[in-house]
PDB file of C-alpha atoms and ligand atoms in Angstrom:
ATOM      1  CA  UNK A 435      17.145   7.315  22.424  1.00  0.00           C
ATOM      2  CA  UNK A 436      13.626   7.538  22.367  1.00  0.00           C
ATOM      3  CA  UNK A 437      12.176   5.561  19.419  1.00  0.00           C
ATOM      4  CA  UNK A 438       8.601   6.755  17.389  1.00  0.00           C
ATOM      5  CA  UNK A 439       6.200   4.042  17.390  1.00  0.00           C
ATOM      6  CA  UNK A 440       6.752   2.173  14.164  1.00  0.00           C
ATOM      7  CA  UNK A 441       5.155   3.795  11.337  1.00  0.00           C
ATOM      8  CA  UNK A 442       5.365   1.076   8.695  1.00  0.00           C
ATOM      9  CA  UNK A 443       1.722   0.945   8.964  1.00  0.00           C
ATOM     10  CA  UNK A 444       1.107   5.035   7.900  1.00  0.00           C
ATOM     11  CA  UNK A 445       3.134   4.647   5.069  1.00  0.00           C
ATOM     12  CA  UNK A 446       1.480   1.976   3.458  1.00  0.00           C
ATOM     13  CA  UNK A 447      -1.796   3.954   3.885  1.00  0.00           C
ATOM     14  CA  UNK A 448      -0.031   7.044   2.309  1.00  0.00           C
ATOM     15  CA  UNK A 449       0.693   4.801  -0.835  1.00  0.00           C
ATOM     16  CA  UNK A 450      -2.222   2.649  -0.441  1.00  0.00           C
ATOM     17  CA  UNK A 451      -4.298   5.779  -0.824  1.00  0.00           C
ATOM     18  CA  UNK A 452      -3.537   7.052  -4.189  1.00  0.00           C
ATOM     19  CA  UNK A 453      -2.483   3.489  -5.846  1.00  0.00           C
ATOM     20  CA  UNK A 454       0.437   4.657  -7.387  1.00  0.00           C
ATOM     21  CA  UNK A 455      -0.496   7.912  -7.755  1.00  0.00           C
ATOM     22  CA  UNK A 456       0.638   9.485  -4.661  1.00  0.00           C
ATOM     23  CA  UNK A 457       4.187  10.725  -5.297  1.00  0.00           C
ATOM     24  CA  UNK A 458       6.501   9.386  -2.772  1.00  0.00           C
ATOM     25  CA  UNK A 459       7.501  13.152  -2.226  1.00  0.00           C
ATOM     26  CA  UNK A 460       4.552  13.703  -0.867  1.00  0.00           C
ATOM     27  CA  UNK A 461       3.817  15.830   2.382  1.00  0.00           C
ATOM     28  CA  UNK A 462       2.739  13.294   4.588  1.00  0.00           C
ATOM     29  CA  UNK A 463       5.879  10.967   3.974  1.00  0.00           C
ATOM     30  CA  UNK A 464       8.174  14.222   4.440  1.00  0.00           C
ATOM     31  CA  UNK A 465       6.259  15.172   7.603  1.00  0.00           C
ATOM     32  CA  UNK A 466       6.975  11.827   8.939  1.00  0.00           C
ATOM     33  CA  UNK A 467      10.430  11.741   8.153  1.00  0.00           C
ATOM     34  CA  UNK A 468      11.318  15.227   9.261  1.00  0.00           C
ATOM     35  CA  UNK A 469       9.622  13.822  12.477  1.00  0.00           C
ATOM     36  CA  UNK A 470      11.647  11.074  12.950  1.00  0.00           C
ATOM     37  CA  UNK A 471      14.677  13.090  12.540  1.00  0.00           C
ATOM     38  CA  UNK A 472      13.585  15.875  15.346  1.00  0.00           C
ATOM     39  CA  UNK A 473      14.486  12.954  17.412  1.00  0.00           C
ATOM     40  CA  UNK A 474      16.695  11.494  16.076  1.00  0.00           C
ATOM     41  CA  UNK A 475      14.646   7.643  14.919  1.00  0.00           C
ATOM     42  CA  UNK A 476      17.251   7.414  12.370  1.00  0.00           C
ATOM     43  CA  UNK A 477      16.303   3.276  12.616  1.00  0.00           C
ATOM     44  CA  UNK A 478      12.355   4.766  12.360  1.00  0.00           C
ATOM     45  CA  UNK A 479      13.698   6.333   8.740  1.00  0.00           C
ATOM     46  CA  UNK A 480      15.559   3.405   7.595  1.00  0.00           C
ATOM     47  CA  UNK A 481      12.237   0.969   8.774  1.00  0.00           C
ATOM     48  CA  UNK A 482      10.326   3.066   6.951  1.00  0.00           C
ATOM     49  CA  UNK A 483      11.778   3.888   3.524  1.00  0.00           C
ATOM     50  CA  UNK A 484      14.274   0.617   2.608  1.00  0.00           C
ATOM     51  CA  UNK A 485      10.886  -0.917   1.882  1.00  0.00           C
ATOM     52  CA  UNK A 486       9.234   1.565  -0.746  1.00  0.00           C
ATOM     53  CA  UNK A 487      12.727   1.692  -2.368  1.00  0.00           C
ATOM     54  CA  UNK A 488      12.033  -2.133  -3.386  1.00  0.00           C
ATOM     55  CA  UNK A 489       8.552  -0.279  -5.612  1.00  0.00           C
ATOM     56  CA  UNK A 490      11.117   1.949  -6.954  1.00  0.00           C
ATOM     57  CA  UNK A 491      15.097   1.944  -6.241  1.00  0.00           C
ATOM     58  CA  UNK A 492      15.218   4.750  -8.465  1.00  0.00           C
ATOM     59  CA  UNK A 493      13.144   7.533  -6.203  1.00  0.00           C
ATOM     60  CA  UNK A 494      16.053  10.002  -5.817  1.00  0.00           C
ATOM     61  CA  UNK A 495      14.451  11.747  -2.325  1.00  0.00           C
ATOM     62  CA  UNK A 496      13.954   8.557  -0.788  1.00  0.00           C
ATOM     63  CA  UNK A 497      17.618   7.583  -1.530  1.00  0.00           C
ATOM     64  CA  UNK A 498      18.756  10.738  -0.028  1.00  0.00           C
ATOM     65  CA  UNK A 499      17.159  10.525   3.275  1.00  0.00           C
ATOM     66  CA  UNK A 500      17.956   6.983   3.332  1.00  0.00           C
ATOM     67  CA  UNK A 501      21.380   7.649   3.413  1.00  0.00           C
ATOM     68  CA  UNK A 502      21.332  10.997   5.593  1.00  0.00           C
ATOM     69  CA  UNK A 503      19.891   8.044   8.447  1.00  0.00           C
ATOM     70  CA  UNK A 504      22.837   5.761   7.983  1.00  0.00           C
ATOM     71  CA  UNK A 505      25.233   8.669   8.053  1.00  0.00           C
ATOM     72  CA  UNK A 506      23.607   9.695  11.285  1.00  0.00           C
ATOM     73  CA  UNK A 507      24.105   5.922  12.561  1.00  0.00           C
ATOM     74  CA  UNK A 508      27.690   5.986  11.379  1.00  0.00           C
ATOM     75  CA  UNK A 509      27.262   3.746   8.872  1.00  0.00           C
ATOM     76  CA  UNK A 510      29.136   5.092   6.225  1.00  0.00           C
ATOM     77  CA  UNK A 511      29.244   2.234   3.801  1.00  0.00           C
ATOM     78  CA  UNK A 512      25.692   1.710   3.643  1.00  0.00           C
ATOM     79  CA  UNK A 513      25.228   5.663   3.689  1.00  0.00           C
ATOM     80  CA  UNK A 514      27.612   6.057   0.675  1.00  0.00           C
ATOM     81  CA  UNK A 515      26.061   3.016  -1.095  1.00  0.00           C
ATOM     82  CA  UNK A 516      22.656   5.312  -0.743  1.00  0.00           C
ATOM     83  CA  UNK A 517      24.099   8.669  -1.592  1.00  0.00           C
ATOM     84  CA  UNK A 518      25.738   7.236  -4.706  1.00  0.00           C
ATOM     85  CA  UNK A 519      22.590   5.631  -5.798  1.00  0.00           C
ATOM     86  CA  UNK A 520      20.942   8.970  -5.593  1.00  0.00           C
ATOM     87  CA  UNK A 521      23.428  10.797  -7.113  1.00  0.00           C
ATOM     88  CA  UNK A 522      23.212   8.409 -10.121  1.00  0.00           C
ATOM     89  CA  UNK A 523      19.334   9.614 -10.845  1.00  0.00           C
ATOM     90  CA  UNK A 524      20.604  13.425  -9.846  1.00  0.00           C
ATOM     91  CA  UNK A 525      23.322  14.440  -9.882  1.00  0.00           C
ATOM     92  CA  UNK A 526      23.341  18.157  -9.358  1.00  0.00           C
ATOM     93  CA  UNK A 527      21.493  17.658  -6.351  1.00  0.00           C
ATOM     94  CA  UNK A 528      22.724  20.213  -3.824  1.00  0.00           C
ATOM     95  CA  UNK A 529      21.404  18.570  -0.751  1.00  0.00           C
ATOM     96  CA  UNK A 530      23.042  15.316  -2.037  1.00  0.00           C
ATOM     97  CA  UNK A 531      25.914  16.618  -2.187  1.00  0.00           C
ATOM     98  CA  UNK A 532      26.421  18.248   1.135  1.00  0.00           C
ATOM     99  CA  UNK A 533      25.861  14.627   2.379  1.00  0.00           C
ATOM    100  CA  UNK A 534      28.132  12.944   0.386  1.00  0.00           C
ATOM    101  CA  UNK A 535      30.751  15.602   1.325  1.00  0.00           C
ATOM    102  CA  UNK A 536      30.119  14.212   4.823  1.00  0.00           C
ATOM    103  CA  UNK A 537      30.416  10.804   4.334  1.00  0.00           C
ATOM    104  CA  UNK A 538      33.396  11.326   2.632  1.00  0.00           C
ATOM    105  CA  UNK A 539      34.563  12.956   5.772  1.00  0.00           C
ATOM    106  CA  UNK A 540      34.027  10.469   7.879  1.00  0.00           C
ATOM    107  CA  UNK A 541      35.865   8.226   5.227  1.00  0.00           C
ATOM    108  CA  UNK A 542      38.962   9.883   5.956  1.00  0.00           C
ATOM    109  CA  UNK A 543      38.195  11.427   2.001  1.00  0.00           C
ATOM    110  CA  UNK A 544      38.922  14.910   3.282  1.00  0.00           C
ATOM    111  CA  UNK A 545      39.706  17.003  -0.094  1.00  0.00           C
ATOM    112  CA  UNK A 546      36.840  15.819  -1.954  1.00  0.00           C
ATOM    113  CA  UNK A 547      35.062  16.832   0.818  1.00  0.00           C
ATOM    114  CA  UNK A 548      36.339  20.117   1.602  1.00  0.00           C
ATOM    115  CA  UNK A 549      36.076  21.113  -1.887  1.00  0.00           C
ATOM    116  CA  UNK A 550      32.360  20.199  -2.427  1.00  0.00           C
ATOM    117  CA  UNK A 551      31.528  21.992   0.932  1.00  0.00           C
ATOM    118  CA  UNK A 552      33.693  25.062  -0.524  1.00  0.00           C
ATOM    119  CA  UNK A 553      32.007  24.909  -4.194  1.00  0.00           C
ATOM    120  CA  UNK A 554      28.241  24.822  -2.320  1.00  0.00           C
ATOM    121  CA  UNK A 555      29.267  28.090  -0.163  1.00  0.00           C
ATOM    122  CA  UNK A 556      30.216  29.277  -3.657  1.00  0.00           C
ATOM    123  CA  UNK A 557      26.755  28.881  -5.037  1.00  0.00           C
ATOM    124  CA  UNK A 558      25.175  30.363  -2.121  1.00  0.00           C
ATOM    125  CA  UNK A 559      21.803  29.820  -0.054  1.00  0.00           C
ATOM    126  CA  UNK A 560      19.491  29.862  -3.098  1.00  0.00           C
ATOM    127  CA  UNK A 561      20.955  27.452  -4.922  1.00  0.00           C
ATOM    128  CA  UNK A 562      21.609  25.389  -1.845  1.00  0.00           C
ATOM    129  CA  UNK A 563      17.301  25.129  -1.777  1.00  0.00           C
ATOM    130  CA  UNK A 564      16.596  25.634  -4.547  1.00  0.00           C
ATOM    131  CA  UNK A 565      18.998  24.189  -7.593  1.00  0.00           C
ATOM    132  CA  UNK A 566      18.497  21.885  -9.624  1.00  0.00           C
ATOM    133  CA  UNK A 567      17.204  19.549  -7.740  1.00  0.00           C
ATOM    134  CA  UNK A 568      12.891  19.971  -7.575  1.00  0.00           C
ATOM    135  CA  UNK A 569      11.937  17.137  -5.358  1.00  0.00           C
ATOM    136  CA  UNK A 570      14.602  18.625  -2.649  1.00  0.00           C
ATOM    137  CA  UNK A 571      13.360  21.729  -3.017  1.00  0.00           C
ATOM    138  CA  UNK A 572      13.548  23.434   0.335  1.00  0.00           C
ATOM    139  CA  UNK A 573      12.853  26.937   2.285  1.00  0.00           C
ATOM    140  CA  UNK A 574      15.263  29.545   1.868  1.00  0.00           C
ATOM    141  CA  UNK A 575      16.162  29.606   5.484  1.00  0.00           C
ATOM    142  CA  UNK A 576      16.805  25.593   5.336  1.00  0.00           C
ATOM    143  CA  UNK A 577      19.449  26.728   2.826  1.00  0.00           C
ATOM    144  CA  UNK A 578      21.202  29.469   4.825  1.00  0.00           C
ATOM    145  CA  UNK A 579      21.424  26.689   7.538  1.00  0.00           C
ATOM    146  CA  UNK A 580      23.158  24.479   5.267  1.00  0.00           C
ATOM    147  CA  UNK A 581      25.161  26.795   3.983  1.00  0.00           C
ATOM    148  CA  UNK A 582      26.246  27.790   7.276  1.00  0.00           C
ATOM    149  CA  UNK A 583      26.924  24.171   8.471  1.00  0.00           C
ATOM    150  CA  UNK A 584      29.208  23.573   5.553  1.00  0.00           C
ATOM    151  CA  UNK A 585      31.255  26.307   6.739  1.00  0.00           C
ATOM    152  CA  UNK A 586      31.551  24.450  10.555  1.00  0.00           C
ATOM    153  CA  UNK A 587      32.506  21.323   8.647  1.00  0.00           C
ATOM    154  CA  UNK A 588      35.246  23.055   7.055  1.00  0.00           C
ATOM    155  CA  UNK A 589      36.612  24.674   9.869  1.00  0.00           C
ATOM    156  CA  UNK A 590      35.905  21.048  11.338  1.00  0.00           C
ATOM    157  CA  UNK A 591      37.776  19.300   8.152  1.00  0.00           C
ATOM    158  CA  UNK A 592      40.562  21.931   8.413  1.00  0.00           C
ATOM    159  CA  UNK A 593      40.965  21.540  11.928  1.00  0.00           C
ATOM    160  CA  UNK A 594      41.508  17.761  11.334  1.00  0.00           C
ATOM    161  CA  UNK A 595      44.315  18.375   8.876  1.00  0.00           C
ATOM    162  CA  UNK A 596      45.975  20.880  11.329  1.00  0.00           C
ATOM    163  CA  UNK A 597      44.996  23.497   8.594  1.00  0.00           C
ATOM    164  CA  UNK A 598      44.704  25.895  11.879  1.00  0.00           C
ATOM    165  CA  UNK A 599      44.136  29.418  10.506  1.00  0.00           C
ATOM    166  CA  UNK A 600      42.053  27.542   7.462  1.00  0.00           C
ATOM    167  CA  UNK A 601      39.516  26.201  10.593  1.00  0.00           C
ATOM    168  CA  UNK A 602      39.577  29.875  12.166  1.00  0.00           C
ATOM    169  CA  UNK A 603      38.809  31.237   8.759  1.00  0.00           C
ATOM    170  CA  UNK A 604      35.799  29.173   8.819  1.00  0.00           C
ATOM    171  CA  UNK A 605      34.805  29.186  12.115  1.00  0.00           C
ATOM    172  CA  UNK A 606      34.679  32.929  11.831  1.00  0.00           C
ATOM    173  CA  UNK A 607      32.653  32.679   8.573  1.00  0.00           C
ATOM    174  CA  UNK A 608      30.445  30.330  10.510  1.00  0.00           C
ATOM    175  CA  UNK A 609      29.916  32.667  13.503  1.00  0.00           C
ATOM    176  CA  UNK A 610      29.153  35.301  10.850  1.00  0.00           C
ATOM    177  CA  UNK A 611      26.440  33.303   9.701  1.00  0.00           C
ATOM    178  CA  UNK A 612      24.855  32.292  13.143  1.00  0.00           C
ATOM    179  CA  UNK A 613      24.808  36.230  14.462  1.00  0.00           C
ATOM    180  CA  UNK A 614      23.053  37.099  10.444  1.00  0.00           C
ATOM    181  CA  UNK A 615      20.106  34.535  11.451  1.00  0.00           C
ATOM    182  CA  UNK A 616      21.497  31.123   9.971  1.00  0.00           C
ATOM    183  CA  UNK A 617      19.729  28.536  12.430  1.00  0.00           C
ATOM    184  CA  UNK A 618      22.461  25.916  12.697  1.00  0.00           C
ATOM    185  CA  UNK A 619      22.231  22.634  14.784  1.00  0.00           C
ATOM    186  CA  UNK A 620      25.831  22.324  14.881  1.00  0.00           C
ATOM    187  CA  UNK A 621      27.844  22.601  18.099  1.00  0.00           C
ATOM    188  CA  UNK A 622      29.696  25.662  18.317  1.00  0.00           C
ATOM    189  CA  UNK A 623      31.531  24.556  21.820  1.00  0.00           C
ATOM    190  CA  UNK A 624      32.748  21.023  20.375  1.00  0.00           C
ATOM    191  CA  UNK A 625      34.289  23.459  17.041  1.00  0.00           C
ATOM    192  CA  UNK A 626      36.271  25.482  19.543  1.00  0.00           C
ATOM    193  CA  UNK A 627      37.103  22.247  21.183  1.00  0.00           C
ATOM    194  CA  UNK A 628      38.585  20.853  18.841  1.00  0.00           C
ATOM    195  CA  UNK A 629      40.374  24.021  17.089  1.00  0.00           C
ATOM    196  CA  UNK A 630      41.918  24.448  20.980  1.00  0.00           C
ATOM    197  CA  UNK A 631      43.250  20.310  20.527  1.00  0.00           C
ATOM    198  CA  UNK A 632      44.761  20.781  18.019  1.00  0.00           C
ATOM    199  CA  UNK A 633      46.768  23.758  18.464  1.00  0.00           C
ATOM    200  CA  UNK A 634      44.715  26.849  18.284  1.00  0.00           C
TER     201      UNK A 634
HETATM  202 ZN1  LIG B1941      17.804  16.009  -4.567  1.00  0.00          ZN
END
């Protein structure tokens, strides 16, 4: 995997250059880091933000992308370590939420999973965005995505259990979604995959 020239050096500038002012949410930092993750420098994340949690543990966005990275590396441990720690400072964080239903996943945790994917779907795209949350504030469209993914990772989830017309609900709902102009990054192919494993 192609890795982004270390960017330690940037961020310091970006802090440097407001002494203490600049908001760690700022635009710069989340350019950078939606950079990284375009291709996939999940290490390039980590590098980058573990250090300005050490200024403040507490900064809820950097938590969250810190432990979207280690989720990405399969390091759930770490990743749930993260999530929790930004859950802590908010709670009703949609975006948090939707990660720590996936870590969960991948902890074998799959009912506290499903139902936090089901009770996002429930709130819908907006609130998926734009809840409670302000410094995860997001496009609308960003929401529609997620809200759509959540749907693949319960026909995923269900497909797991051997919930089989649970995952073809879902994959359905996810389709749905895709052909009304959701822009998911999941991979449709591996769903039907693994619906055709195990059992249709
Ligand atoms: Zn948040």
């Amino acid at each position: 995997m192609a890795r982004l020239k270390y960017n330690k050096k940037r961020l310091l500038q970006i802090l440097m250059a407001g002494r203490g002012e600049v908001k760690l949410e700022d635009n710069a930092l989340r350019e950078m880091v939606r950079c990284y993750e375009s291709c996939a420098c999940w290490d390039g994340i980590i590098d980058g933000l573990e250090f300005l949690l050490e200024d403040d543990p507490h900064d809820h966005w950097i938590l969250v992308q810190v432990a979207h990275a280690y989720y990405e590396k399969e390091c759930n441990e770490k990743a749930l370590k993260y999530i929790t720690a930004a859950m802590r400072v908010q709670y009703e964080c949609a975006a948090a939420q939707w990660l720590l239903a996936a870590i969960l996943r991948m902890r074998g945790q799959h009912a506290d999973a499903l139902e936090i994917w089901e009770t996002l779907i429930t709130n819908g795209a907006s609130q998926m965005a734009q809840g409670k949350c302000i410094c995860c504030r997001e496009y609308y469209s960003w929401g529609t995505r997620k809200i759509a993914d959540a749907k693949y990772m319960l026909s995923l989830t269900n497909s797991d259990l051997g919930y089989m017309s649970q995952a073809r609900y879902w994959r359905d709902a996810y389709r749905l979604d895709l052909e009304e102009g959701a822009e998911s990054m999941m991979d449709g192919s591996f769903l039907d995959r693994e619906i055709e494993r195990n059992g249709g």
